[in-house]
Short mmCIF file of C-alpha atoms in Angstrom, two decimals:
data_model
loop_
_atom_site.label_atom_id
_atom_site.label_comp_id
_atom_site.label_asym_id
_atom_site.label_seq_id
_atom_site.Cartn_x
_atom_site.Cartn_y
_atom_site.Cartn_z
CA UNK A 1 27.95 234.44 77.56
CA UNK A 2 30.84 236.93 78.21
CA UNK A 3 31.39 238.57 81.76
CA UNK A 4 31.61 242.90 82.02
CA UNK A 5 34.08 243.88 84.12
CA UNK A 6 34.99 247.16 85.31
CA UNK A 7 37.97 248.75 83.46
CA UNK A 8 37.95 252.11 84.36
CA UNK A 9 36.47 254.83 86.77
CA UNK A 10 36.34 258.75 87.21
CA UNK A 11 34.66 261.65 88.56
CA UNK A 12 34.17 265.28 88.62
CA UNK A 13 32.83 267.76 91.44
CA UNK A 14 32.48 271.71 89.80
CA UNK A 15 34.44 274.21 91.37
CA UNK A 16 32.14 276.05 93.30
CA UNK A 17 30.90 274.96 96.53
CA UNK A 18 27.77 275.74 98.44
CA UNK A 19 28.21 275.22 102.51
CA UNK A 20 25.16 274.96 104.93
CA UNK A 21 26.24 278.27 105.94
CA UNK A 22 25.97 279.79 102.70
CA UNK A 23 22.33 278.05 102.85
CA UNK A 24 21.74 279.85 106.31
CA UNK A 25 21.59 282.88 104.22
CA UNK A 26 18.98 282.00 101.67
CA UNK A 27 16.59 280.10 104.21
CA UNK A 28 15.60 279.26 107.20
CA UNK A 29 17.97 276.09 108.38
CA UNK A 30 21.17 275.89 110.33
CA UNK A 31 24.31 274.19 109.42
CA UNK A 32 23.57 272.09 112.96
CA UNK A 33 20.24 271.15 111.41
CA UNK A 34 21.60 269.83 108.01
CA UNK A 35 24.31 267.97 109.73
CA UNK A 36 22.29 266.46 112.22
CA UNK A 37 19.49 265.51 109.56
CA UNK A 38 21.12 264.50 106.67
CA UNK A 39 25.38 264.25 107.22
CA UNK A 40 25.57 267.11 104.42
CA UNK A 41 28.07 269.83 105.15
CA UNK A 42 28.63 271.35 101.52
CA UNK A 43 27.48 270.69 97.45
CA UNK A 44 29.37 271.60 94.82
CA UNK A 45 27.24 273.30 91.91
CA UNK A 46 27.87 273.87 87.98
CA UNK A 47 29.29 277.35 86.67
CA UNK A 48 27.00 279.51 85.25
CA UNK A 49 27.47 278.30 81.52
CA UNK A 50 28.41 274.73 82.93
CA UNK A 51 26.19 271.77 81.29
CA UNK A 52 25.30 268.39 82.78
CA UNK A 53 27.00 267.54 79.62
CA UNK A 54 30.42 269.11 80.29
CA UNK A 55 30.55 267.76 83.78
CA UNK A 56 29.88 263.93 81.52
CA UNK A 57 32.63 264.93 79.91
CA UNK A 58 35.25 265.70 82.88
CA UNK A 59 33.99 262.29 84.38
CA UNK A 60 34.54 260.24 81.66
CA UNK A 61 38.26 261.38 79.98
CA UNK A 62 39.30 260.81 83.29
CA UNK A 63 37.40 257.11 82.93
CA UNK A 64 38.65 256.59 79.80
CA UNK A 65 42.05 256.96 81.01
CA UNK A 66 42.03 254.97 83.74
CA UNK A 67 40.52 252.32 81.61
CA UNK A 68 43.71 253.02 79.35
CA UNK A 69 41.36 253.69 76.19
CA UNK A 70 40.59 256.09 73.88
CA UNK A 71 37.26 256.95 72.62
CA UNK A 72 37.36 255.78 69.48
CA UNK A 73 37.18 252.76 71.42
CA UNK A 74 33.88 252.77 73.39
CA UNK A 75 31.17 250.71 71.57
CA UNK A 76 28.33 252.77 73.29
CA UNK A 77 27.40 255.42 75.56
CA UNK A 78 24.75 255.32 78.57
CA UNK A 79 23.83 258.87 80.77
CA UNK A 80 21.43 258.51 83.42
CA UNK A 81 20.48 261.53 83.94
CA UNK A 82 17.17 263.82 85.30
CA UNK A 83 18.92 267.12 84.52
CA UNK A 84 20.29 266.74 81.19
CA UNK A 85 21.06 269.56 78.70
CA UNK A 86 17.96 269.65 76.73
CA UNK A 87 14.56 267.52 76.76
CA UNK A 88 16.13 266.76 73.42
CA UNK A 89 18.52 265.43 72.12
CA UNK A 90 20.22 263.21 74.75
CA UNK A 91 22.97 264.65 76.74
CA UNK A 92 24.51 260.84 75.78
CA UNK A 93 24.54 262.41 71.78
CA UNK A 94 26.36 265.86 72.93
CA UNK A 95 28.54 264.01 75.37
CA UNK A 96 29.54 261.58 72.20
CA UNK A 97 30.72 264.95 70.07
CA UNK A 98 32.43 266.39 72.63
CA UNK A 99 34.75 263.22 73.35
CA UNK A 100 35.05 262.48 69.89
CA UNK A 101 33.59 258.72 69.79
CA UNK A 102 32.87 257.14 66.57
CA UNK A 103 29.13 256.54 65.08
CA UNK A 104 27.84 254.57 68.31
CA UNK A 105 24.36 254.28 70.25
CA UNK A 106 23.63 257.03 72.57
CA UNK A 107 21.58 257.48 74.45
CA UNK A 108 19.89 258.64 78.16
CA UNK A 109 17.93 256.95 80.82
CA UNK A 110 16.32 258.51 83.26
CA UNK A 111 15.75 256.48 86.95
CA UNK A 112 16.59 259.25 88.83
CA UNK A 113 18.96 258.28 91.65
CA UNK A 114 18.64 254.99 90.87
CA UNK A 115 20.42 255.90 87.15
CA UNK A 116 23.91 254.85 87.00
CA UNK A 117 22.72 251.27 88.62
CA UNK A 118 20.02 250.97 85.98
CA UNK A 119 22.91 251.96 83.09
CA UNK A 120 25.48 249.52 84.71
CA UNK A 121 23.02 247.10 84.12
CA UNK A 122 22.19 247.64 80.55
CA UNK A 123 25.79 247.85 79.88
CA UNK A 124 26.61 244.57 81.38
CA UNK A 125 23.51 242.47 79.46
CA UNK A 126 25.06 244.34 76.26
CA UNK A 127 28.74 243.14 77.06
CA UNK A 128 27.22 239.61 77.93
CA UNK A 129 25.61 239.15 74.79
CA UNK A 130 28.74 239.87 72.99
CA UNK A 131 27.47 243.01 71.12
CA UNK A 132 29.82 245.20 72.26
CA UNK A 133 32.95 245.26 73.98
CA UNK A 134 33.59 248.94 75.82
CA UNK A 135 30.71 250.98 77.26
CA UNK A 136 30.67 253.95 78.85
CA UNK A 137 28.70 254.37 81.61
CA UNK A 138 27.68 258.28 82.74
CA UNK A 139 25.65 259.42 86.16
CA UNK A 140 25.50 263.25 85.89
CA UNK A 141 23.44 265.89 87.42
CA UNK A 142 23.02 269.47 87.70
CA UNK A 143 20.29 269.50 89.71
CA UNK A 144 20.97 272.80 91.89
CA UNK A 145 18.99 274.42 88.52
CA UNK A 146 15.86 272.70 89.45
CA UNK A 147 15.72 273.63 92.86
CA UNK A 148 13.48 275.83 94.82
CA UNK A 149 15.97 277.50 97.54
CA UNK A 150 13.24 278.81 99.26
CA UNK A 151 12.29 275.31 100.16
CA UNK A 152 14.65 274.33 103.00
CA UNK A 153 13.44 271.05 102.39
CA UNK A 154 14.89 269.78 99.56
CA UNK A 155 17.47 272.87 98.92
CA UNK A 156 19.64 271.41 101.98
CA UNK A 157 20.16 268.02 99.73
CA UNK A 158 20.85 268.39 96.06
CA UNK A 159 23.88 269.31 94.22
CA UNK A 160 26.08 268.97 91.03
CA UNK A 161 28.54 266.37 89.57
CA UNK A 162 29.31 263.47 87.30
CA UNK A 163 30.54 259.71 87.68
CA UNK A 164 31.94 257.45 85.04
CA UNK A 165 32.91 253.83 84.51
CA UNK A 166 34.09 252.31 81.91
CA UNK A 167 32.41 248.48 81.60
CA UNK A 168 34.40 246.40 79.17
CA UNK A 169 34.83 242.33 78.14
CA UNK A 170 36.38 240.39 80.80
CA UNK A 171 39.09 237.87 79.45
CA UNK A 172 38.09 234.36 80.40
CA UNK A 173 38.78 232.99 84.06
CA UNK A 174 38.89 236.63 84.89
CA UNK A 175 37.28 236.79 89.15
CA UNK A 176 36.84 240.63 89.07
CA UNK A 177 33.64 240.89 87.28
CA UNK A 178 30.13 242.08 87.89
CA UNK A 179 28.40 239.09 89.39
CA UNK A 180 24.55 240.24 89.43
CA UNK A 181 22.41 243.08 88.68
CA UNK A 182 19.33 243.56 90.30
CA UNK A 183 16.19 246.61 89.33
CA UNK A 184 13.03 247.60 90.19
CA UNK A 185 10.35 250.40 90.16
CA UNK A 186 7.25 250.98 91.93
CA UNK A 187 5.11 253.14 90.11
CA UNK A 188 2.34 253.58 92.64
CA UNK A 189 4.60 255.82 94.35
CA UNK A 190 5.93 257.69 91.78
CA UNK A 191 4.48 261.24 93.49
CA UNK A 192 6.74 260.88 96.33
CA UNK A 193 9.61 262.32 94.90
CA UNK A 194 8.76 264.49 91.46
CA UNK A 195 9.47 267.54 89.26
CA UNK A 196 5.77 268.06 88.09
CA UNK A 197 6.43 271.24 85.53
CA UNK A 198 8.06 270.81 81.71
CA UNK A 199 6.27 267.42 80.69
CA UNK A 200 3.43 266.54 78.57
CA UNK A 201 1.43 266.50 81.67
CA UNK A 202 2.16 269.77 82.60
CA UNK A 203 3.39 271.49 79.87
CA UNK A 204 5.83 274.59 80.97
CA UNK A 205 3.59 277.72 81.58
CA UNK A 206 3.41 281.01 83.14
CA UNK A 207 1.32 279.17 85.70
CA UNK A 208 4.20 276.10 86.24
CA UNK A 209 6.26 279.22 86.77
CA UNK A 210 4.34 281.27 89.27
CA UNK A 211 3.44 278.20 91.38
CA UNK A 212 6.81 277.07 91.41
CA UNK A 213 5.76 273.47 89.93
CA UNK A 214 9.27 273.91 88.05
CA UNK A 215 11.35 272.47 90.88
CA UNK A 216 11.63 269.42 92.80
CA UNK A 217 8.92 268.65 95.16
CA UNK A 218 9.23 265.61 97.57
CA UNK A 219 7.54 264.01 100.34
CA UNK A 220 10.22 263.59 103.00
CA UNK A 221 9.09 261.29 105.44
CA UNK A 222 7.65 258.80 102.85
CA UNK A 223 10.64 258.39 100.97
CA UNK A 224 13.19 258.02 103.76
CA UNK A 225 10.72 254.85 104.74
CA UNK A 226 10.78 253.43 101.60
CA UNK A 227 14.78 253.69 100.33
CA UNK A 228 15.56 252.00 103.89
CA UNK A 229 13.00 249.27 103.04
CA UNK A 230 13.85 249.25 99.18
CA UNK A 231 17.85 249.96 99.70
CA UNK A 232 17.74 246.56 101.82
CA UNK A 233 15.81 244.53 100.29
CA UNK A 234 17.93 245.20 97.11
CA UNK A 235 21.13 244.09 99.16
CA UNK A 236 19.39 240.94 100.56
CA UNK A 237 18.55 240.49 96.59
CA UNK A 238 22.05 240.93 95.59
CA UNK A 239 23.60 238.91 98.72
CA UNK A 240 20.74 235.61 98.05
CA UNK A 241 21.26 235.61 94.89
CA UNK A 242 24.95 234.77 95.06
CA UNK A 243 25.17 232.71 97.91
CA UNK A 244 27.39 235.87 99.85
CA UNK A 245 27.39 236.00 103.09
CA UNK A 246 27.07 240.46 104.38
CA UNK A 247 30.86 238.79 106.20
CA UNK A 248 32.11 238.69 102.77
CA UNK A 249 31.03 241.57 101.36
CA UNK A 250 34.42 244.39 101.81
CA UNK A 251 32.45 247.51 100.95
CA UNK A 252 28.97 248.57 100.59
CA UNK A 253 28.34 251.83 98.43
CA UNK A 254 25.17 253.02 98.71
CA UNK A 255 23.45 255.93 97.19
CA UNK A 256 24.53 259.65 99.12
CA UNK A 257 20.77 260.64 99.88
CA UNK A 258 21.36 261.08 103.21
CA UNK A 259 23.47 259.72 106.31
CA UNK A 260 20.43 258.14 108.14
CA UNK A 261 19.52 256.09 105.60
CA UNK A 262 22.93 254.81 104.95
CA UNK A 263 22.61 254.29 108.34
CA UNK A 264 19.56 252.09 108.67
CA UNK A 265 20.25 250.39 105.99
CA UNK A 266 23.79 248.84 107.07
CA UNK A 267 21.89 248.05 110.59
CA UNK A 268 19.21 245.75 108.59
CA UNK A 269 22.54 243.55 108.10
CA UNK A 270 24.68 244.53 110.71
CA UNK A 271 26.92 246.03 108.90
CA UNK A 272 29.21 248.06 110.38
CA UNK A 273 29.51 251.38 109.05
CA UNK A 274 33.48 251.45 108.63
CA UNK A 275 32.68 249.27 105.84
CA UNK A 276 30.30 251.60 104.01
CA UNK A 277 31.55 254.35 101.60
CA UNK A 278 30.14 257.62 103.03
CA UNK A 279 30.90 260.77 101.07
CA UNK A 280 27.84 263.03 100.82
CA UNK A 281 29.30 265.55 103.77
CA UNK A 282 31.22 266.53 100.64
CA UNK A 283 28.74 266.50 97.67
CA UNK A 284 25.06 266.28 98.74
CA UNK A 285 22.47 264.56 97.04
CA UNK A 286 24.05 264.22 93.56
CA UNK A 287 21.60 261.93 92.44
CA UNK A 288 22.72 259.51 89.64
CA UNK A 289 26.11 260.56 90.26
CA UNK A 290 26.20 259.90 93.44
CA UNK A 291 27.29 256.27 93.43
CA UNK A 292 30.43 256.15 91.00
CA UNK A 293 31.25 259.86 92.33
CA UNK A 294 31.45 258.11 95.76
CA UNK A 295 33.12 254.84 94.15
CA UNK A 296 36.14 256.53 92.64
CA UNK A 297 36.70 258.67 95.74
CA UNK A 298 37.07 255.54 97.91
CA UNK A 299 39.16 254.05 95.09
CA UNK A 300 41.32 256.89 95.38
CA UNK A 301 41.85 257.20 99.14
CA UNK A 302 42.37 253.61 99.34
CA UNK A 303 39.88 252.71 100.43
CA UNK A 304 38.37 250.34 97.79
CA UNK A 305 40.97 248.15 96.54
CA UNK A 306 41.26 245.75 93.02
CA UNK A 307 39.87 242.47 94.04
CA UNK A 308 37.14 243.48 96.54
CA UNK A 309 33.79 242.55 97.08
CA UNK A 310 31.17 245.72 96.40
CA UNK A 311 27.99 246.45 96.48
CA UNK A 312 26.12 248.92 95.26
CA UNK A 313 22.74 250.27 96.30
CA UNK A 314 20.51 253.02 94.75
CA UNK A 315 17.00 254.08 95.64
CA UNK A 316 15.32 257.16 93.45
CA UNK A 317 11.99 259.34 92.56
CA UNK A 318 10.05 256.82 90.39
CA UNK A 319 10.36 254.79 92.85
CA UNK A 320 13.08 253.38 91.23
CA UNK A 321 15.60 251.20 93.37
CA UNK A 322 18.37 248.16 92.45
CA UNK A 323 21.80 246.75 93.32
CA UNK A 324 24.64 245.15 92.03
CA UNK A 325 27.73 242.81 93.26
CA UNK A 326 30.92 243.16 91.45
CA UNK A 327 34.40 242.38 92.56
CA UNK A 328 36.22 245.13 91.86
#
């Protein structure tokens, strides 16, 4: 068995930015209120014109080049995504035309929030196994599209970008590899957190239209109960499973849902909270893009340094949650 290590990282926020005071505008909420709720101060949100494919690709030239490869190079391409470009084809197949890759798998997953964990994952059992030796790894949303912004609810949270690592072969006796990957789902609480319009279950209508059934709709007080519980118990997982101590442990990144959650989850370890990467005051909820987005901006305000300790924590709609320890 072969170890994945990570080779290369990179991110892109759009241009335009949102602010809660822009939001005091189009509903009823206060910058106080977000802030005091949630942590979130702005969002940045795709151009008109702007595809969750084109933000992929900003994310991952700047991945590839950190990882000092070129796309013919990548062996396969993973995009977790809930807001792709199309219900078909993948956003994985458009973002493999527009970098230029070679004839390689391609393809999406969708675990909501939880995504880029989930595709980390499947990229390191592939790398493992010895099938293949450079995969690109893609969180990417444009969610701001499927939200209702006359729901002050869930308007306040969401917003656009794209995350990329690079996950390639790690030479032998190489320590900065991913050491465990950890997933689950809990179905019976799937309605928690859901866009119920455009499926086979609800097939897009003049109806899913008028009723607004085309936008997210989520149960807020159930799901900040269970990402605490399932955001911790995924760390305790993690942290068993390997035999580290929360001492050891140099950074946790968890998903940017919102700063209370981060919160409560450190506190379950007593962890303090200079230790854990905080960065949706910046970028909202960005959903599966909200862990490597957060990643490579603690990489580059040195925060996160090579030959750390991470973890990474992700709860999403589904419900979806995992983690992962690495050493970066």
């Amino acid at each position: 068995m072969f170890r994945s290590r990570v080779s290369g990282i990179g991110s892109y926020l759009p241009e335009k930015v949102l602010t809660n005071q822009d939001l005091e505008k189009m509903v009823e909420t206060s910058d106080q209120w977000i802030v005091e709720r949630t942590g979130i101060e702005r969002r940045h949100i795709a151009a008109e014109g702007e595809a969750t494919s084109d933000l992929c690709l900003q994310a991952s030239r700047r991945a590839l080049e950190d990882a000092g490869l070129k796309p013919e190079d990548i062996d396969m391409i993973v995009v977790g995504t809930v807001s792709g470009d199309r219900q078909m084809p993948s956003t994985a197949c458009y973002l493999q035309s527009k970098l230029g890759c070679r004839n390689i798998v391609a393809f999406d997953l969708n675990a909501a929030c939880s995504g880029f964990i989930y595709g980390v994952s499947i990229a390191d059992q592939f790398i493992r196994t010895g099938m293949y030796k450079n995969v690109l790894v893609v969180g990417a949303e444009v969610l701001h599209r499927f939200v209702n912004y006359q729901d002050r609810e869930t308007c306040i949270l969401f917003g656009d970008a794209a995350g990329a690592w690079v996950l390639s072969r790690a030479q032998d006796g190489d320590k900065q590899v991913i050491a465990s990957t950890h997933l689950h789902a809990d179905g019976d609480l799937a309605d928690l957190l859901t866009l119920p319009g455009g499926g086979s279950a609800m097939p897009q209508s003049q109806y899913v239209i008028d009723n607004k059934l085309n936008y997210v709709s989520m149960r807020g007080r159930e799901i900040f109960k269970n990402a605490v519980r399932t955001m911790a118990l995924c760390c305790k997982e993690a942290l068993e499973h390997n035999q580290v101590p929360p001492e050891n442990v140099d950074w946790i990144v968890p998903h940017q849902a919102n700063k209370r959650i981060i919160e409560a989850v450190a506190d379950q370890f007593k962890f303090p909270m200079e230790r854990v990467i905080v960065y949706l005051q910046e970028t909202g909820n960005t959903s599966a893009a909200s862990i490597p987005v957060a990643f490579d901006w603690a990489v580059k305000n040195g925060k996160i340094k090579r030959g750390q300790t991470i973890l990474l924590t992700a709860f999403g709609a589904g419900l979806t949650s995992g983690s992962i320890l690495l050493r970066y």
